[in-house]
Amino acid sequence: MDWAALVAGALWAMLPAYVPNNAAVLLGGGPPIDGGRTLGGRRLLGDGKTWRGTAGGIGVGLLVAGALNLARPAVAARLGVDLVAFPLLAALGLAAGAMLGDVGASFLKRRLDRERGAAVPGLDQLDFVAGALALAGLFAPAWTRAAFSLPAIAVVVVATPLLHLGTNVAAYGAGLKTEPW
Ligand code: CTP
Ligand code: MG
């Protein structure tokens, strides 16, 4: 098996899902999605999930997918590997799914009595991967099957927590985030 091609192809296909959460950190603020509502005395989602951050994250994810489509021929030739293009529905599934997974994780965290910003290792790093694959699979099933073979999914599941931790530690170091996760 060509490991370099597998890893490059899998991470490339996930890029429109990697960017939205980071973009939401930069663009977030304003009214929370849950409007302050509570469930059993706990916030539904919390102040960390805002309309602006969510919409901004999805928008940036779509822009990234468009930029990758433009860059694809040159990058693929340079690396000597096949890289997928992103049709609109696939891009939307990845970007919106990443945000949805993150929102779903917040919902779970509040049910588990974790305050905003509390770390839940595993959930924090893979919530958006699960959401992105699920929504892309729903919006663009054939594309998702072609882009994410089982080995590719395995690569994503192993590599994503490492990449995620790296970018969050960097965002924390730069003062953009209040916790390094
Ligand atoms: N953010 C946002 N909207 C989102 C996701 C993130 O506005 N849908 C912004 C918020 O300012 C949030 C920051 O990005 O505080 C960091 O995101 P994240 O770590 O996902 O949220 P937390 O504040 O840790 O909240 P939670 O515990 O609910 O995950
Ligand atoms: Mg957090």
JSON list of C-alpha atoms and ligand atoms in Angstrom, two decimals:
[
{"chain": "A", "resi": 1, "resn": "MET", "atom": "CA", "xyz": [0.00, 0.00, 0.00]},
{"chain": "A", "resi": 2, "resn": "ASP", "atom": "CA", "xyz": [1.20, 3.51, -0.83]},
{"chain": "A", "resi": 3, "resn": "TRP", "atom": "CA", "xyz": [1.06, 5.07, 2.61]},
{"chain": "A", "resi": 4, "resn": "ALA", "atom": "CA", "xyz": [2.09, 8.56, 1.56]},
{"chain": "A", "resi": 5, "resn": "ALA", "atom": "CA", "xyz": [-0.66, 8.69, -1.06]},
{"chain": "A", "resi": 6, "resn": "LEU", "atom": "CA", "xyz": [-3.20, 7.32, 1.42]},
{"chain": "A", "resi": 7, "resn": "VAL", "atom": "CA", "xyz": [-2.34, 9.87, 4.11]},
{"chain": "A", "resi": 8, "resn": "ALA", "atom": "CA", "xyz": [-2.12, 12.80, 1.69]},
{"chain": "A", "resi": 9, "resn": "GLY", "atom": "CA", "xyz": [-5.42, 11.88, 0.02]},
{"chain": "A", "resi": 10, "resn": "ALA", "atom": "CA", "xyz": [-7.28, 11.37, 3.30]},
{"chain": "A", "resi": 11, "resn": "LEU", "atom": "CA", "xyz": [-6.08, 14.60, 4.92]},
{"chain": "A", "resi": 12, "resn": "TRP", "atom": "CA", "xyz": [-6.76, 16.55, 1.72]},
{"chain": "A", "resi": 13, "resn": "ALA", "atom": "CA", "xyz": [-10.33, 15.24, 1.58]},
{"chain": "A", "resi": 14, "resn": "MET", "atom": "CA", "xyz": [-10.86, 16.31, 5.22]},
{"chain": "A", "resi": 15, "resn": "LEU", "atom": "CA", "xyz": [-9.46, 19.83, 4.84]},
{"chain": "A", "resi": 16, "resn": "PRO", "atom": "CA", "xyz": [-12.88, 21.53, 4.34]},
{"chain": "A", "resi": 17, "resn": "ALA", "atom": "CA", "xyz": [-13.87, 19.93, 7.67]},
{"chain": "A", "resi": 18, "resn": "TYR", "atom": "CA", "xyz": [-10.67, 20.90, 9.51]},
{"chain": "A", "resi": 19, "resn": "VAL", "atom": "CA", "xyz": [-10.95, 24.63, 8.96]},
{"chain": "A", "resi": 20, "resn": "PRO", "atom": "CA", "xyz": [-14.50, 25.48, 10.18]},
{"chain": "A", "resi": 21, "resn": "ASN", "atom": "CA", "xyz": [-13.85, 24.89, 13.90]},
{"chain": "A", "resi": 22, "resn": "ASN", "atom": "CA", "xyz": [-10.75, 27.05, 13.81]},
{"chain": "A", "resi": 23, "resn": "ALA", "atom": "CA", "xyz": [-12.54, 29.73, 11.81]},
{"chain": "A", "resi": 24, "resn": "ALA", "atom": "CA", "xyz": [-15.36, 29.69, 14.38]},
{"chain": "A", "resi": 25, "resn": "VAL", "atom": "CA", "xyz": [-12.84, 30.53, 17.12]},
{"chain": "A", "resi": 26, "resn": "LEU", "atom": "CA", "xyz": [-11.77, 33.61, 15.14]},
{"chain": "A", "resi": 27, "resn": "LEU", "atom": "CA", "xyz": [-15.25, 34.66, 13.94]},
{"chain": "A", "resi": 28, "resn": "GLY", "atom": "CA", "xyz": [-17.39, 33.58, 16.91]},
{"chain": "A", "resi": 29, "resn": "GLY", "atom": "CA", "xyz": [-19.28, 35.88, 19.25]},
{"chain": "A", "resi": 30, "resn": "GLY", "atom": "CA", "xyz": [-22.72, 37.36, 19.54]},
{"chain": "A", "resi": 31, "resn": "PRO", "atom": "CA", "xyz": [-25.93, 35.52, 20.38]},
{"chain": "A", "resi": 32, "resn": "PRO", "atom": "CA", "xyz": [-25.54, 31.86, 21.36]},
{"chain": "A", "resi": 33, "resn": "ILE", "atom": "CA", "xyz": [-27.43, 29.27, 19.30]},
{"chain": "A", "resi": 34, "resn": "ASP", "atom": "CA", "xyz": [-29.34, 28.03, 22.33]},
{"chain": "A", "resi": 35, "resn": "GLY", "atom": "CA", "xyz": [-30.51, 31.57, 23.14]},
{"chain": "A", "resi": 36, "resn": "GLY", "atom": "CA", "xyz": [-29.60, 30.91, 26.78]},
{"chain": "A", "resi": 37, "resn": "ARG", "atom": "CA", "xyz": [-32.10, 28.07, 27.08]},
{"chain": "A", "resi": 38, "resn": "THR", "atom": "CA", "xyz": [-31.49, 25.33, 29.61]},
{"chain": "A", "resi": 39, "resn": "LEU", "atom": "CA", "xyz": [-32.37, 21.67, 29.96]},
{"chain": "A", "resi": 40, "resn": "GLY", "atom": "CA", "xyz": [-32.52, 20.17, 33.43]},
{"chain": "A", "resi": 41, "resn": "GLY", "atom": "CA", "xyz": [-30.80, 23.24, 34.87]},
{"chain": "A", "resi": 42, "resn": "ARG", "atom": "CA", "xyz": [-27.88, 23.05, 32.41]},
{"chain": "A", "resi": 43, "resn": "ARG", "atom": "CA", "xyz": [-27.40, 25.14, 29.29]},
{"chain": "A", "resi": 44, "resn": "LEU", "atom": "CA", "xyz": [-28.56, 23.42, 26.13]},
{"chain": "A", "resi": 45, "resn": "LEU", "atom": "CA", "xyz": [-25.24, 24.22, 24.38]},
{"chain": "A", "resi": 46, "resn": "GLY", "atom": "CA", "xyz": [-23.63, 27.17, 26.15]},
{"chain": "A", "resi": 47, "resn": "ASP", "atom": "CA", "xyz": [-22.18, 30.54, 25.15]},
{"chain": "A", "resi": 48, "resn": "GLY", "atom": "CA", "xyz": [-19.35, 28.86, 23.20]},
{"chain": "A", "resi": 49, "resn": "LYS", "atom": "CA", "xyz": [-21.65, 27.92, 20.30]},
{"chain": "A", "resi": 50, "resn": "THR", "atom": "CA", "xyz": [-22.78, 31.05, 18.47]},
{"chain": "A", "resi": 51, "resn": "TRP", "atom": "CA", "xyz": [-24.68, 31.69, 15.24]},
{"chain": "A", "resi": 52, "resn": "ARG", "atom": "CA", "xyz": [-21.87, 33.86, 13.93]},
{"chain": "A", "resi": 53, "resn": "GLY", "atom": "CA", "xyz": [-19.15, 31.31, 14.68]},
{"chain": "A", "resi": 54, "resn": "THR", "atom": "CA", "xyz": [-21.18, 28.51, 13.12]},
{"chain": "A", "resi": 55, "resn": "ALA", "atom": "CA", "xyz": [-22.15, 30.41, 9.95]},
{"chain": "A", "resi": 56, "resn": "GLY", "atom": "CA", "xyz": [-18.63, 31.82, 9.64]},
{"chain": "A", "resi": 57, "resn": "GLY", "atom": "CA", "xyz": [-17.10, 28.37, 10.06]},
{"chain": "A", "resi": 58, "resn": "ILE", "atom": "CA", "xyz": [-19.32, 26.88, 7.36]},
{"chain": "A", "resi": 59, "resn": "GLY", "atom": "CA", "xyz": [-18.61, 29.81, 5.02]},
{"chain": "A", "resi": 60, "resn": "VAL", "atom": "CA", "xyz": [-14.86, 29.51, 5.47]},
{"chain": "A", "resi": 61, "resn": "GLY", "atom": "CA", "xyz": [-15.07, 25.73, 4.97]},
{"chain": "A", "resi": 62, "resn": "LEU", "atom": "CA", "xyz": [-16.82, 26.32, 1.62]},
{"chain": "A", "resi": 63, "resn": "LEU", "atom": "CA", "xyz": [-14.21, 28.88, 0.59]},
{"chain": "A", "resi": 64, "resn": "VAL", "atom": "CA", "xyz": [-11.45, 26.42, 1.47]},
{"chain": "A", "resi": 65, "resn": "ALA", "atom": "CA", "xyz": [-13.11, 23.72, -0.65]},
{"chain": "A", "resi": 66, "resn": "GLY", "atom": "CA", "xyz": [-13.29, 26.17, -3.58]},
{"chain": "A", "resi": 67, "resn": "ALA", "atom": "CA", "xyz": [-9.64, 27.12, -3.16]},
{"chain": "A", "resi": 68, "resn": "LEU", "atom": "CA", "xyz": [-8.65, 23.45, -3.00]},
{"chain": "A", "resi": 69, "resn": "ASN", "atom": "CA", "xyz": [-10.54, 22.79, -6.22]},
{"chain": "A", "resi": 70, "resn": "LEU", "atom": "CA", "xyz": [-8.48, 25.51, -7.92]},
{"chain": "A", "resi": 71, "resn": "ALA", "atom": "CA", "xyz": [-5.20, 24.29, -6.42]},
{"chain": "A", "resi": 72, "resn": "ARG", "atom": "CA", "xyz": [-5.88, 20.59, -6.97]},
{"chain": "A", "resi": 73, "resn": "PRO", "atom": "CA", "xyz": [-4.26, 19.98, -10.37]},
{"chain": "A", "resi": 74, "resn": "ALA", "atom": "CA", "xyz": [-1.01, 21.66, -9.34]},
{"chain": "A", "resi": 75, "resn": "VAL", "atom": "CA", "xyz": [-0.87, 20.04, -5.88]},
{"chain": "A", "resi": 76, "resn": "ALA", "atom": "CA", "xyz": [-1.73, 16.58, -7.21]},
{"chain": "A", "resi": 77, "resn": "ALA", "atom": "CA", "xyz": [0.97, 16.85, -9.89]},
{"chain": "A", "resi": 78, "resn": "ARG", "atom": "CA", "xyz": [3.50, 18.13, -7.36]},
{"chain": "A", "resi": 79, "resn": "LEU", "atom": "CA", "xyz": [2.81, 15.32, -4.88]},
{"chain": "A", "resi": 80, "resn": "GLY", "atom": "CA", "xyz": [2.27, 12.73, -7.57]},
{"chain": "A", "resi": 81, "resn": "VAL", "atom": "CA", "xyz": [-0.98, 11.53, -5.96]},
{"chain": "A", "resi": 82, "resn": "ASP", "atom": "CA", "xyz": [-4.69, 11.54, -6.80]},
{"chain": "A", "resi": 83, "resn": "LEU", "atom": "CA", "xyz": [-6.64, 14.15, -4.85]},
{"chain": "A", "resi": 84, "resn": "VAL", "atom": "CA", "xyz": [-10.44, 14.52, -4.84]},
{"chain": "A", "resi": 85, "resn": "ALA", "atom": "CA", "xyz": [-12.26, 17.62, -6.05]},
{"chain": "A", "resi": 86, "resn": "PHE", "atom": "CA", "xyz": [-15.05, 19.00, -3.87]},
{"chain": "A", "resi": 87, "resn": "PRO", "atom": "CA", "xyz": [-18.51, 19.32, -5.43]},
{"chain": "A", "resi": 88, "resn": "LEU", "atom": "CA", "xyz": [-20.67, 21.86, -3.58]},
{"chain": "A", "resi": 89, "resn": "LEU", "atom": "CA", "xyz": [-22.77, 19.27, -1.73]},
{"chain": "A", "resi": 90, "resn": "ALA", "atom": "CA", "xyz": [-19.67, 17.40, -0.55]},
{"chain": "A", "resi": 91, "resn": "ALA", "atom": "CA", "xyz": [-18.07, 20.65, 0.63]},
{"chain": "A", "resi": 92, "resn": "LEU", "atom": "CA", "xyz": [-21.26, 21.69, 2.41]},
{"chain": "A", "resi": 93, "resn": "GLY", "atom": "CA", "xyz": [-21.57, 18.29, 4.09]},
{"chain": "A", "resi": 94, "resn": "LEU", "atom": "CA", "xyz": [-17.98, 18.42, 5.34]},
{"chain": "A", "resi": 95, "resn": "ALA", "atom": "CA", "xyz": [-18.11, 22.02, 6.56]},
{"chain": "A", "resi": 96, "resn": "ALA", "atom": "CA", "xyz": [-21.60, 22.01, 8.08]},
{"chain": "A", "resi": 97, "resn": "GLY", "atom": "CA", "xyz": [-21.07, 18.50, 9.44]},
{"chain": "A", "resi": 98, "resn": "ALA", "atom": "CA", "xyz": [-17.91, 19.59, 11.23]},
{"chain": "A", "resi": 99, "resn": "MET", "atom": "CA", "xyz": [-19.83, 22.40, 12.93]},
{"chain": "A", "resi": 100, "resn": "LEU", "atom": "CA", "xyz": [-22.76, 20.10, 13.70]},
{"chain": "A", "resi": 101, "resn": "GLY", "atom": "CA", "xyz": [-20.46, 17.53, 15.31]},
{"chain": "A", "resi": 102, "resn": "ASP", "atom": "CA", "xyz": [-18.92, 20.25, 17.46]},
{"chain": "A", "resi": 103, "resn": "VAL", "atom": "CA", "xyz": [-22.35, 21.53, 18.48]},
{"chain": "A", "resi": 104, "resn": "GLY", "atom": "CA", "xyz": [-23.46, 17.98, 19.25]},
{"chain": "A", "resi": 105, "resn": "ALA", "atom": "CA", "xyz": [-20.42, 17.51, 21.47]},
{"chain": "A", "resi": 106, "resn": "SER", "atom": "CA", "xyz": [-21.29, 20.68, 23.40]},
{"chain": "A", "resi": 107, "resn": "PHE", "atom": "CA", "xyz": [-24.78, 19.34, 23.92]},
{"chain": "A", "resi": 108, "resn": "LEU", "atom": "CA", "xyz": [-23.30, 16.10, 25.31]},
{"chain": "A", "resi": 109, "resn": "LYS", "atom": "CA", "xyz": [-20.80, 17.98, 27.48]},
{"chain": "A", "resi": 110, "resn": "ARG", "atom": "CA", "xyz": [-23.55, 20.04, 29.11]},
{"chain": "A", "resi": 111, "resn": "ARG", "atom": "CA", "xyz": [-25.54, 16.86, 29.78]},
{"chain": "A", "resi": 112, "resn": "LEU", "atom": "CA", "xyz": [-22.39, 15.45, 31.42]},
{"chain": "A", "resi": 113, "resn": "ASP", "atom": "CA", "xyz": [-22.27, 18.59, 33.57]},
{"chain": "A", "resi": 114, "resn": "ARG", "atom": "CA", "xyz": [-19.06, 19.92, 31.97]},
{"chain": "A", "resi": 115, "resn": "GLU", "atom": "CA", "xyz": [-18.75, 23.70, 31.88]},
{"chain": "A", "resi": 116, "resn": "ARG", "atom": "CA", "xyz": [-18.01, 25.61, 28.70]},
{"chain": "A", "resi": 117, "resn": "GLY", "atom": "CA", "xyz": [-14.42, 24.98, 27.70]},
{"chain": "A", "resi": 118, "resn": "ALA", "atom": "CA", "xyz": [-14.05, 21.78, 29.72]},
{"chain": "A", "resi": 119, "resn": "ALA", "atom": "CA", "xyz": [-11.94, 19.18, 27.91]},
{"chain": "A", "resi": 120, "resn": "VAL", "atom": "CA", "xyz": [-13.38, 15.80, 27.02]},
{"chain": "A", "resi": 121, "resn": "PRO", "atom": "CA", "xyz": [-10.46, 14.00, 25.35]},
{"chain": "A", "resi": 122, "resn": "GLY", "atom": "CA", "xyz": [-11.52, 11.99, 22.34]},
{"chain": "A", "resi": 123, "resn": "LEU", "atom": "CA", "xyz": [-14.83, 13.81, 21.95]},
{"chain": "A", "resi": 124, "resn": "ASP", "atom": "CA", "xyz": [-13.10, 17.18, 21.43]},
{"chain": "A", "resi": 125, "resn": "GLN", "atom": "CA", "xyz": [-10.83, 15.82, 18.71]},
{"chain": "A", "resi": 126, "resn": "LEU", "atom": "CA", "xyz": [-13.24, 13.58, 16.83]},
{"chain": "A", "resi": 127, "resn": "ASP", "atom": "CA", "xyz": [-16.67, 15.19, 17.19]},
{"chain": "A", "resi": 128, "resn": "PHE", "atom": "CA", "xyz": [-16.24, 17.20, 14.01]},
{"chain": "A", "resi": 129, "resn": "VAL", "atom": "CA", "xyz": [-14.81, 14.23, 12.08]},
{"chain": "A", "resi": 130, "resn": "ALA", "atom": "CA", "xyz": [-17.87, 12.14, 12.91]},
{"chain": "A", "resi": 131, "resn": "GLY", "atom": "CA", "xyz": [-20.19, 15.03, 12.01]},
{"chain": "A", "resi": 132, "resn": "ALA", "atom": "CA", "xyz": [-18.37, 15.80, 8.76]},
{"chain": "A", "resi": 133, "resn": "LEU", "atom": "CA", "xyz": [-18.32, 12.19, 7.54]},
{"chain": "A", "resi": 134, "resn": "ALA", "atom": "CA", "xyz": [-21.96, 11.69, 8.50]},
{"chain": "A", "resi": 135, "resn": "LEU", "atom": "CA", "xyz": [-23.26, 14.83, 6.78]},
{"chain": "A", "resi": 136, "resn": "ALA", "atom": "CA", "xyz": [-21.04, 14.40, 3.71]},
{"chain": "A", "resi": 137, "resn": "GLY", "atom": "CA", "xyz": [-22.31, 10.82, 3.51]},
{"chain": "A", "resi": 138, "resn": "LEU", "atom": "CA", "xyz": [-25.85, 12.13, 3.63]},
{"chain": "A", "resi": 139, "resn": "PHE", "atom": "CA", "xyz": [-25.42, 15.00, 1.13]},
{"chain": "A", "resi": 140, "resn": "ALA", "atom": "CA", "xyz": [-22.98, 13.29, -1.27]},
{"chain": "A", "resi": 141, "resn": "PRO", "atom": "CA", "xyz": [-22.97, 9.52, -0.62]},
{"chain": "A", "resi": 142, "resn": "ALA", "atom": "CA", "xyz": [-21.08, 8.38, -3.74]},
{"chain": "A", "resi": 143, "resn": "TRP", "atom": "CA", "xyz": [-18.46, 11.10, -3.33]},
{"chain": "A", "resi": 144, "resn": "THR", "atom": "CA", "xyz": [-17.97, 10.22, 0.35]},
{"chain": "A", "resi": 145, "resn": "ARG", "atom": "CA", "xyz": [-17.53, 6.51, -0.37]},
{"chain": "A", "resi": 146, "resn": "ALA", "atom": "CA", "xyz": [-14.96, 7.31, -3.06]},
{"chain": "A", "resi": 147, "resn": "ALA", "atom": "CA", "xyz": [-13.07, 9.88, -0.96]},
{"chain": "A", "resi": 148, "resn": "PHE", "atom": "CA", "xyz": [-13.06, 7.93, 2.30]},
{"chain": "A", "resi": 149, "resn": "SER", "atom": "CA", "xyz": [-12.14, 4.27, 2.01]},
{"chain": "A", "resi": 150, "resn": "LEU", "atom": "CA", "xyz": [-11.89, 2.43, 5.34]},
{"chain": "A", "resi": 151, "resn": "PRO", "atom": "CA", "xyz": [-8.07, 2.84, 5.43]},
{"chain": "A", "resi": 152, "resn": "ALA", "atom": "CA", "xyz": [-8.55, 6.56, 4.71]},
{"chain": "A", "resi": 153, "resn": "ILE", "atom": "CA", "xyz": [-11.00, 6.84, 7.62]},
{"chain": "A", "resi": 154, "resn": "ALA", "atom": "CA", "xyz": [-8.48, 5.04, 9.85]},
{"chain": "A", "resi": 155, "resn": "VAL", "atom": "CA", "xyz": [-5.80, 7.56, 8.86]},
{"chain": "A", "resi": 156, "resn": "VAL", "atom": "CA", "xyz": [-8.16, 10.45, 9.62]},
{"chain": "A", "resi": 157, "resn": "VAL", "atom": "CA", "xyz": [-9.13, 9.03, 13.02]},
{"chain": "A", "resi": 158, "resn": "VAL", "atom": "CA", "xyz": [-5.48, 8.62, 14.04]},
{"chain": "A", "resi": 159, "resn": "ALA", "atom": "CA", "xyz": [-4.05, 11.82, 12.52]},
{"chain": "A", "resi": 160, "resn": "THR", "atom": "CA", "xyz": [-6.85, 14.25, 13.35]},
{"chain": "A", "resi": 161, "resn": "PRO", "atom": "CA", "xyz": [-6.45, 14.31, 17.16]},
{"chain": "A", "resi": 162, "resn": "LEU", "atom": "CA", "xyz": [-2.75, 15.07, 16.69]},
{"chain": "A", "resi": 163, "resn": "LEU", "atom": "CA", "xyz": [-3.39, 17.87, 14.17]},
{"chain": "A", "resi": 164, "resn": "HIS", "atom": "CA", "xyz": [-6.26, 19.24, 16.23]},
{"chain": "A", "resi": 165, "resn": "LEU", "atom": "CA", "xyz": [-4.19, 19.37, 19.39]},
{"chain": "A", "resi": 166, "resn": "GLY", "atom": "CA", "xyz": [-1.36, 21.04, 17.50]},
{"chain": "A", "resi": 167, "resn": "THR", "atom": "CA", "xyz": [-3.54, 23.85, 16.09]},
{"chain": "A", "resi": 168, "resn": "ASN", "atom": "CA", "xyz": [-5.35, 24.41, 19.38]},
{"chain": "A", "resi": 169, "resn": "VAL", "atom": "CA", "xyz": [-2.10, 24.65, 21.34]},
{"chain": "A", "resi": 170, "resn": "ALA", "atom": "CA", "xyz": [-0.93, 27.18, 18.73]},
{"chain": "A", "resi": 171, "resn": "ALA", "atom": "CA", "xyz": [-4.22, 29.15, 18.96]},
{"chain": "A", "resi": 172, "resn": "TYR", "atom": "CA", "xyz": [-3.90, 29.12, 22.77]},
{"chain": "A", "resi": 173, "resn": "GLY", "atom": "CA", "xyz": [-0.30, 30.28, 22.54]},
{"chain": "A", "resi": 174, "resn": "ALA", "atom": "CA", "xyz": [-1.40, 33.12, 20.26]},
{"chain": "A", "resi": 175, "resn": "GLY", "atom": "CA", "xyz": [-4.06, 34.13, 22.80]},
{"chain": "A", "resi": 176, "resn": "LEU", "atom": "CA", "xyz": [-6.96, 33.24, 20.49]},
{"chain": "A", "resi": 177, "resn": "LYS", "atom": "CA", "xyz": [-8.35, 30.48, 22.69]},
{"chain": "A", "resi": 178, "resn": "THR", "atom": "CA", "xyz": [-8.74, 30.30, 26.45]},
{"chain": "A", "resi": 179, "resn": "GLU", "atom": "CA", "xyz": [-7.80, 26.62, 26.73]},
{"chain": "A", "resi": 180, "resn": "PRO", "atom": "CA", "xyz": [-5.17, 24.64, 24.82]},
{"chain": "A", "resi": 181, "resn": "TRP", "atom": "CA", "xyz": [-7.72, 22.03, 23.60]},
{"chain": "B", "resi": 1, "resn": "CTP", "atom": "N1", "xyz": [-17.28, 29.20, 18.56]},
{"chain": "B", "resi": 1, "resn": "CTP", "atom": "C1", "xyz": [-18.48, 29.76, 18.12]},
{"chain": "B", "resi": 1, "resn": "CTP", "atom": "N2", "xyz": [-19.42, 28.98, 17.50]},
{"chain": "B", "resi": 1, "resn": "CTP", "atom": "C2", "xyz": [-19.20, 27.66, 17.29]},
{"chain": "B", "resi": 1, "resn": "CTP", "atom": "C3", "xyz": [-17.99, 27.07, 17.73]},
{"chain": "B", "resi": 1, "resn": "CTP", "atom": "C4", "xyz": [-17.05, 27.88, 18.36]},
{"chain": "B", "resi": 1, "resn": "CTP", "atom": "O1", "xyz": [-18.70, 30.96, 18.29]},
{"chain": "B", "resi": 1, "resn": "CTP", "atom": "N3", "xyz": [-20.14, 26.92, 16.65]},
{"chain": "B", "resi": 1, "resn": "CTP", "atom": "C5", "xyz": [-16.27, 30.08, 19.23]},
{"chain": "B", "resi": 1, "resn": "CTP", "atom": "C6", "xyz": [-16.69, 30.45, 20.65]},
{"chain": "B", "resi": 1, "resn": "CTP", "atom": "O2", "xyz": [-16.19, 31.73, 20.90]},
{"chain": "B", "resi": 1, "resn": "CTP", "atom": "C7", "xyz": [-15.96, 29.40, 21.48]},
{"chain": "B", "resi": 1, "resn": "CTP", "atom": "C8", "xyz": [-14.65, 29.26, 20.74]},
{"chain": "B", "resi": 1, "resn": "CTP", "atom": "O3", "xyz": [-15.01, 29.41, 19.36]},
{"chain": "B", "resi": 1, "resn": "CTP", "atom": "O4", "xyz": [-15.79, 29.78, 22.82]},
{"chain": "B", "resi": 1, "resn": "CTP", "atom": "C9", "xyz": [-13.95, 27.93, 20.99]},
{"chain": "B", "resi": 1, "resn": "CTP", "atom": "O5", "xyz": [-14.70, 26.86, 20.47]},
{"chain": "B", "resi": 1, "resn": "CTP", "atom": "P1", "xyz": [-14.90, 25.52, 21.29]},
{"chain": "B", "resi": 1, "resn": "CTP", "atom": "O6", "xyz": [-13.64, 25.10, 21.94]},
{"chain": "B", "resi": 1, "resn": "CTP", "atom": "O7", "xyz": [-15.54, 24.57, 20.33]},
{"chain": "B", "resi": 1, "resn": "CTP", "atom": "O8", "xyz": [-16.01, 25.95, 22.37]},
{"chain": "B", "resi": 1, "resn": "CTP", "atom": "P2", "xyz": [-15.93, 26.06, 23.96]},
{"chain": "B", "resi": 1, "resn": "CTP", "atom": "O9", "xyz": [-15.92, 27.50, 24.33]},
{"chain": "B", "resi": 1, "resn": "CTP", "atom": "O10", "xyz": [-14.87, 25.18, 24.47]},
{"chain": "B", "resi": 1, "resn": "CTP", "atom": "O11", "xyz": [-17.35, 25.51, 24.40]},
{"chain": "B", "resi": 1, "resn": "CTP", "atom": "P3", "xyz": [-17.81, 23.99, 24.64]},
{"chain": "B", "resi": 1, "resn": "CTP", "atom": "O12", "xyz": [-17.38, 23.59, 26.00]},
{"chain": "B", "resi": 1, "resn": "CTP", "atom": "O13", "xyz": [-19.29, 24.07, 24.53]},
{"chain": "B", "resi": 1, "resn": "CTP", "atom": "O14", "xyz": [-17.19, 23.16, 23.55]},
{"chain": "B", "resi": 2, "resn": "MG", "atom": "MG", "xyz": [-13.42, 24.04, 23.74]}
]
